[in-house]
Amino acid sequence: MTIAAILLGEESWVTVFLTFCLLSLLLVQLVQRAIFLHALRNVPYPTALPLIGNAFQISGSQEEFFQNLVKWSQKYGDIFLIWVGLRPFIFLYKVEAVQPLLSSSVHIDKSLEYEYLKPWLGTGLVTSNGEKWHFRRKLLTPSFHNSLLEIYLKNVKEETNVLISCLQKEAGKWFDVVPYAKRATLDIICDTAMGYKLNAQRNSKNEYVKAVDKIASIVQMRFVNVWISSDTIFKLTKAGKEHDHAIKVIQEFVDKVIAKKKTEWMHHKGDDNFNGSTKKRRALLDLLLDVSNNGTILSDEDIREEVNTFMYAGHDTMATSISWTLYALGRHPEYQVRFYSTVFAISLM
């Protein structure tokens, strides 16, 4: 046997071995996929197309997407799924099903869609998982003690009064309440998170306000639009360029606020009238600087991650809750009267 034949024989064995390994990996993936799909066999879903699933039904406007969700929930009940490409998204409409997920400290891994938030939020509490999530949660939990939250009530009341005055101008007309609620909660969260008076309700043209609104809408658009799920494709689009500009505006604004607060913190670090031993109202940013230990525990980037996280998660969820509550009260005047009577009675106590 020639040397060439021996080498050729060795190469063929290598090829066979590599092919066997690849086929084995493929088989494992197929088995795992089959087990996964079997677990979902009883969950109903609307008619889906091969490969793209229900992407064609959810890639329109946010209003159309919401209307489809309402329609599917009425048709399929408390639990159903939709396919976005080859990935299923399960929707739960029952408190008993949602509660174990929201209260779990084990099932904290985020879906791939949360990657869309990372250019903005980094790996703060919303986007992180594992050891980092547990460490940050333990570190930040004392910042949200009831005694501290009560100190912010004056600010909440002030901004609520501004919101009421804005809504009064729309009385008797159909209008979208969400932008008003978002600007109000942005003012509240900006003051409580960064100690900065944004005045978004009085000045909706503020660059930071516009950037937050733009980035939030683009991220939501990517959640439901499979065609721009790829970062490479997304960055070539108009939305991708607007996204990058909004990120730049937000980060520059937050960095300036952090730098200013850090200077104040360094100057007053030993002052009892400034530190946590008093009842003086302090922003989340002040508390983050306290636990940062001059950057050894939390760097400036870590602090920015958490400030951005609470700005987004705080104002967006609050605005949604307020908007839905106002809508529900408007649709049910009888409960609106009872609600008003209760609030009025409490105010007299």
Coordinates of C-alpha atoms in Angstrom, one line a residue:
M1 CA 0.0 0.0 0.0
T2 CA 1.4 3.4 -1.0
I3 CA 1.8 6.3 1.4
A4 CA -0.8 8.3 -0.6
A5 CA -3.3 5.5 -0.1
I6 CA -2.6 5.3 3.6
L7 CA -3.1 9.1 4.0
L8 CA -6.2 9.0 1.9
G9 CA -7.5 6.2 4.2
E10 CA -6.7 8.3 7.3
E11 CA -8.5 11.3 5.8
S12 CA -11.6 9.2 5.0
W13 CA -11.7 8.0 8.6
V14 CA -11.5 11.6 9.8
T15 CA -14.3 12.5 7.5
V16 CA -16.4 9.6 8.7
F17 CA -15.8 10.5 12.3
L18 CA -16.7 14.2 11.8
T19 CA -19.8 13.2 9.9
F20 CA -20.8 10.9 12.7
C21 CA -20.3 13.7 15.3
L22 CA -22.4 16.2 13.3
L23 CA -25.2 13.7 12.7
S24 CA -25.2 12.8 16.4
L25 CA -25.5 16.5 17.3
L26 CA -28.3 16.9 14.8
L27 CA -30.1 13.9 16.2
V28 CA -29.8 15.3 19.8
Q29 CA -31.2 18.6 18.6
L30 CA -34.1 16.9 16.8
V31 CA -34.9 14.8 19.9
Q32 CA -34.8 17.9 22.1
R33 CA -37.0 19.8 19.6
A34 CA -39.5 16.9 19.5
I35 CA -39.7 16.8 23.4
F36 CA -40.2 20.6 23.4
L37 CA -43.0 20.5 20.9
H38 CA -44.6 17.5 22.6
A39 CA -44.9 19.6 25.8
L40 CA -46.8 22.2 23.8
R41 CA -49.1 19.8 22.0
N42 CA -52.3 20.9 23.9
V43 CA -51.7 24.6 23.7
P44 CA -53.9 26.1 20.9
Y45 CA -52.6 28.6 18.4
P46 CA -53.8 30.4 15.3
T47 CA -53.0 29.0 11.8
A48 CA -49.3 29.4 11.2
L49 CA -47.3 29.2 8.0
P50 CA -44.2 27.0 7.6
L51 CA -40.9 28.6 8.7
I52 CA -42.3 32.1 9.4
G53 CA -45.2 31.0 11.7
N54 CA -47.6 33.8 12.6
A55 CA -45.1 36.6 11.7
F56 CA -47.3 37.8 8.9
Q57 CA -50.1 38.4 11.4
I58 CA -48.1 40.4 13.9
S59 CA -45.8 42.5 11.8
G60 CA -48.2 45.4 11.3
S61 CA -48.9 48.3 13.6
Q62 CA -49.0 47.9 17.4
E63 CA -52.7 48.5 17.3
E64 CA -53.2 45.6 14.9
F65 CA -51.0 43.4 17.0
F66 CA -53.0 44.2 20.1
Q67 CA -56.3 43.7 18.3
N68 CA -55.1 40.3 17.2
L69 CA -54.1 39.3 20.7
V70 CA -57.6 40.3 22.0
K71 CA -59.2 38.3 19.2
W72 CA -57.1 35.2 19.9
S73 CA -57.6 35.4 23.6
Q74 CA -61.4 35.4 23.0
K75 CA -61.1 32.5 20.7
Y76 CA -58.5 30.3 22.6
G77 CA -59.1 31.3 26.2
D78 CA -56.6 31.8 29.1
I79 CA -53.6 30.3 27.3
F80 CA -52.5 30.1 23.7
L81 CA -49.3 30.6 21.7
I82 CA -48.2 32.2 18.5
W83 CA -45.2 31.2 16.3
V84 CA -42.6 33.8 15.4
G85 CA -40.5 31.9 12.9
L86 CA -39.7 28.6 14.6
R87 CA -40.1 30.0 18.2
P88 CA -43.3 29.8 20.2
F89 CA -44.5 32.7 22.4
I90 CA -47.0 31.7 25.1
F91 CA -49.6 34.1 26.3
L92 CA -51.2 33.7 29.7
Y93 CA -54.3 35.5 30.8
K94 CA -54.9 33.8 34.1
V95 CA -53.5 35.2 37.4
E96 CA -52.9 31.7 38.8
A97 CA -50.7 30.9 35.8
V98 CA -48.8 34.2 35.8
Q99 CA -48.1 34.5 39.5
P100 CA -45.6 31.5 39.8
L101 CA -43.6 32.9 37.0
L102 CA -43.4 36.5 38.2
S103 CA -42.6 35.5 41.8
S104 CA -39.9 32.9 40.9
S105 CA -36.3 33.7 41.7
V106 CA -35.2 30.6 39.7
H107 CA -36.9 31.0 36.3
I108 CA -35.2 34.4 35.5
D109 CA -33.6 33.7 32.1
K110 CA -34.8 36.2 29.6
S111 CA -36.0 35.5 26.0
L112 CA -33.8 36.4 23.1
E113 CA -35.9 39.5 22.4
Y114 CA -34.4 41.1 25.5
E115 CA -31.2 41.4 23.6
Y116 CA -32.9 44.3 21.8
L117 CA -32.8 46.2 25.1
K118 CA -29.1 45.7 25.9
P119 CA -27.7 48.6 23.8
W120 CA -29.8 50.8 26.0
L121 CA -30.1 49.0 29.4
G122 CA -26.8 47.0 29.3
T123 CA -27.2 44.1 31.7
G124 CA -29.2 45.7 34.5
L125 CA -31.9 43.9 36.5
V126 CA -34.3 43.6 33.5
T127 CA -31.9 42.0 31.1
S128 CA -29.4 40.2 33.4
N129 CA -29.7 36.7 34.9
G130 CA -27.9 34.2 37.0
E131 CA -25.4 35.3 39.6
K132 CA -25.3 38.9 38.4
W133 CA -29.1 39.2 38.7
H134 CA -29.1 37.8 42.2
F135 CA -26.2 40.1 43.3
R136 CA -27.8 43.2 41.9
R137 CA -31.3 42.4 43.3
K138 CA -29.8 41.8 46.8
L139 CA -27.8 45.0 46.5
L140 CA -30.7 47.2 45.3
T141 CA -33.6 45.8 47.3
P142 CA -33.0 48.1 50.4
S143 CA -33.4 51.1 48.1
F144 CA -37.1 50.3 47.7
H145 CA -38.1 49.9 51.4
N146 CA -41.5 51.3 52.1
S147 CA -40.1 54.1 54.4
L148 CA -38.0 55.4 51.4
L149 CA -40.8 55.1 48.9
E150 CA -43.1 57.2 51.1
I151 CA -40.6 60.1 50.9
Y152 CA -41.3 60.3 47.1
L153 CA -45.1 60.8 47.5
K154 CA -44.9 64.5 47.4
N155 CA -43.2 64.4 44.0
V156 CA -45.8 61.9 42.8
K157 CA -48.6 64.2 43.9
E158 CA -47.1 67.2 42.2
E159 CA -46.6 65.4 38.9
T160 CA -50.1 63.9 39.2
N161 CA -51.6 67.4 39.5
V162 CA -49.7 68.4 36.3
L163 CA -51.1 65.4 34.6
I164 CA -54.6 66.3 35.6
S165 CA -54.2 69.8 34.2
C166 CA -53.0 68.4 30.9
L167 CA -55.9 65.9 30.7
Q168 CA -58.4 68.7 31.5
K169 CA -57.5 70.3 28.2
E170 CA -58.7 67.2 26.4
A171 CA -62.0 66.9 28.3
G172 CA -65.0 66.0 26.1
K173 CA -62.8 64.7 23.2
W174 CA -61.4 61.4 22.0
F175 CA -57.6 61.3 22.6
D176 CA -54.8 58.9 23.3
V177 CA -54.0 59.0 27.0
V178 CA -50.8 56.9 26.7
P179 CA -48.4 59.8 25.7
Y180 CA -49.7 61.9 28.7
A181 CA -49.2 59.0 31.1
K182 CA -45.8 58.3 29.7
R183 CA -44.6 61.9 30.2
A184 CA -46.0 62.0 33.7
T185 CA -44.3 58.8 34.8
L186 CA -41.1 59.8 33.0
D187 CA -41.1 63.0 35.2
I188 CA -41.8 61.0 38.4
I189 CA -39.2 58.3 37.6
C190 CA -36.5 60.8 36.5
D191 CA -36.8 62.7 39.7
T192 CA -36.9 59.6 41.9
A193 CA -34.2 57.7 40.0
M194 CA -31.8 60.5 39.1
G195 CA -32.9 63.4 41.2
Y196 CA -33.4 65.4 38.0
K197 CA -36.4 67.6 37.2
L198 CA -37.1 66.7 33.6
N199 CA -40.4 68.6 33.1
A200 CA -41.4 66.2 30.3
Q201 CA -45.1 67.1 30.7
R202 CA -44.5 70.7 30.1
N203 CA -41.8 70.2 27.5
S204 CA -42.4 67.1 25.3
K205 CA -39.8 68.4 22.8
N206 CA -37.0 67.7 25.3
E207 CA -34.3 65.7 23.4
Y208 CA -34.1 63.0 26.2
V209 CA -37.9 62.7 26.3
K210 CA -38.0 62.2 22.5
A211 CA -35.1 59.7 22.6
V212 CA -36.7 57.6 25.3
D213 CA -40.0 57.5 23.4
K214 CA -38.2 56.7 20.1
I215 CA -36.1 53.9 21.5
A216 CA -39.0 52.3 23.4
S217 CA -41.2 52.3 20.2
I218 CA -38.4 50.8 18.1
V219 CA -37.7 48.0 20.6
Q220 CA -41.4 47.2 20.7
M221 CA -41.5 47.2 16.9
R222 CA -38.6 44.7 16.9
F223 CA -40.4 42.5 19.4
V224 CA -43.2 41.8 16.8
N225 CA -41.4 42.2 13.5
V226 CA -39.4 39.1 12.6
W227 CA -38.1 40.8 9.5
I228 CA -35.8 43.1 11.5
S229 CA -34.8 40.6 14.2
S230 CA -31.3 40.3 12.8
D231 CA -29.0 43.1 14.0
T232 CA -27.2 43.1 10.7
I233 CA -30.4 43.8 8.7
F234 CA -31.8 46.2 11.4
K235 CA -28.8 48.5 11.4
L236 CA -29.2 49.0 7.6
T237 CA -32.8 50.3 8.1
K238 CA -34.0 53.8 8.9
A239 CA -35.2 52.6 12.3
G240 CA -31.7 51.2 13.0
K241 CA -30.1 54.6 12.5
E242 CA -32.8 56.3 14.6
H243 CA -32.1 53.7 17.3
D244 CA -28.4 54.4 17.4
H245 CA -29.0 58.2 17.6
A246 CA -31.5 57.8 20.4
I247 CA -29.1 55.6 22.3
K248 CA -26.4 58.3 22.0
V249 CA -28.7 61.0 23.3
I250 CA -29.8 58.9 26.2
Q251 CA -26.4 57.8 27.3
E252 CA -24.9 61.3 27.0
F253 CA -27.7 62.7 29.2
V254 CA -27.5 60.0 31.8
D255 CA -23.7 60.2 32.0
K256 CA -23.9 64.0 32.6
V257 CA -26.4 63.5 35.4
I258 CA -24.3 60.7 37.0
A259 CA -21.1 62.9 36.8
K260 CA -22.9 65.8 38.4
K261 CA -24.4 63.6 41.2
K262 CA -21.1 61.9 41.8
T263 CA -19.4 65.2 42.3
E264 CA -22.0 66.2 44.8
W265 CA -21.8 62.8 46.5
M266 CA -18.0 63.0 46.8
H267 CA -18.3 66.5 48.3
H268 CA -21.0 65.6 50.9
K269 CA -20.0 62.0 51.5
G270 CA -19.4 62.5 55.2
D271 CA -22.3 64.9 55.7
D272 CA -25.1 63.4 57.9
N273 CA -27.5 65.8 56.2
F274 CA -26.8 64.1 52.9
N275 CA -26.3 60.5 53.8
G276 CA -28.9 57.8 54.4
S277 CA -29.2 58.4 58.2
T278 CA -31.7 61.2 57.6
K279 CA -35.2 61.4 56.2
K280 CA -34.0 63.7 53.4
R281 CA -35.4 62.6 50.1
R282 CA -32.7 61.0 48.0
A283 CA -32.8 59.6 44.4
L284 CA -32.0 56.0 43.5
L285 CA -28.8 57.4 41.9
D286 CA -27.6 58.7 45.3
L287 CA -28.2 55.3 46.9
L288 CA -26.4 53.6 44.0
L289 CA -23.4 55.8 44.7
D290 CA -23.5 54.9 48.4
V291 CA -23.3 51.2 47.6
S292 CA -20.8 51.6 44.8
N293 CA -17.8 51.9 47.2
N294 CA -16.0 54.3 44.9
G295 CA -16.4 51.9 41.9
T296 CA -15.1 48.7 43.6
I297 CA -18.6 47.2 43.8
L298 CA -20.5 49.2 41.1
S299 CA -18.7 51.0 38.3
D300 CA -20.1 54.1 36.6
E301 CA -21.2 51.8 33.8
D302 CA -23.0 49.5 36.3
I303 CA -24.7 52.6 37.8
R304 CA -25.8 53.8 34.3
E305 CA -27.2 50.3 33.6
E306 CA -29.4 50.4 36.7
V307 CA -30.5 54.0 36.2
N308 CA -31.5 53.4 32.6
T309 CA -33.2 50.1 33.7
F310 CA -35.4 51.9 36.2
M311 CA -36.1 54.8 33.9
Y312 CA -37.4 52.4 31.3
A313 CA -39.0 49.7 33.4
G314 CA -40.5 52.2 35.8
H315 CA -42.0 54.7 33.5
D316 CA -43.2 52.3 30.8
T317 CA -45.0 49.9 33.1
M318 CA -46.5 52.7 35.2
A319 CA -47.7 54.5 32.1
T320 CA -49.4 51.3 30.8
S321 CA -51.1 50.7 34.2
I322 CA -52.3 54.3 34.5
S323 CA -53.6 54.3 30.9
W324 CA -55.4 51.0 31.3
T325 CA -56.9 52.1 34.6
L326 CA -58.2 55.4 33.2
Y327 CA -59.6 53.6 30.2
A328 CA -61.4 51.0 32.4
L329 CA -62.8 53.7 34.6
G330 CA -64.0 55.6 31.6
R331 CA -65.8 52.6 30.2
H332 CA -67.4 51.8 33.6
P333 CA -68.7 55.1 35.1
E334 CA -70.3 53.3 38.0
Y335 CA -66.9 52.2 39.3
Q336 CA -65.5 55.6 38.6
V337 CA -68.0 57.1 41.1
R338 CA -67.1 54.5 43.7
F339 CA -63.4 55.0 43.1
Y340 CA -63.7 58.8 43.4
S341 CA -65.7 58.4 46.6
T342 CA -63.1 56.2 48.2
V343 CA -60.2 58.5 47.2
F344 CA -62.2 61.5 48.5
A345 CA -62.9 59.8 51.8
I346 CA -59.2 58.9 52.3
S347 CA -58.1 62.5 51.6
L348 CA -60.3 63.6 54.5
M349 CA -58.7 61.3 57.0

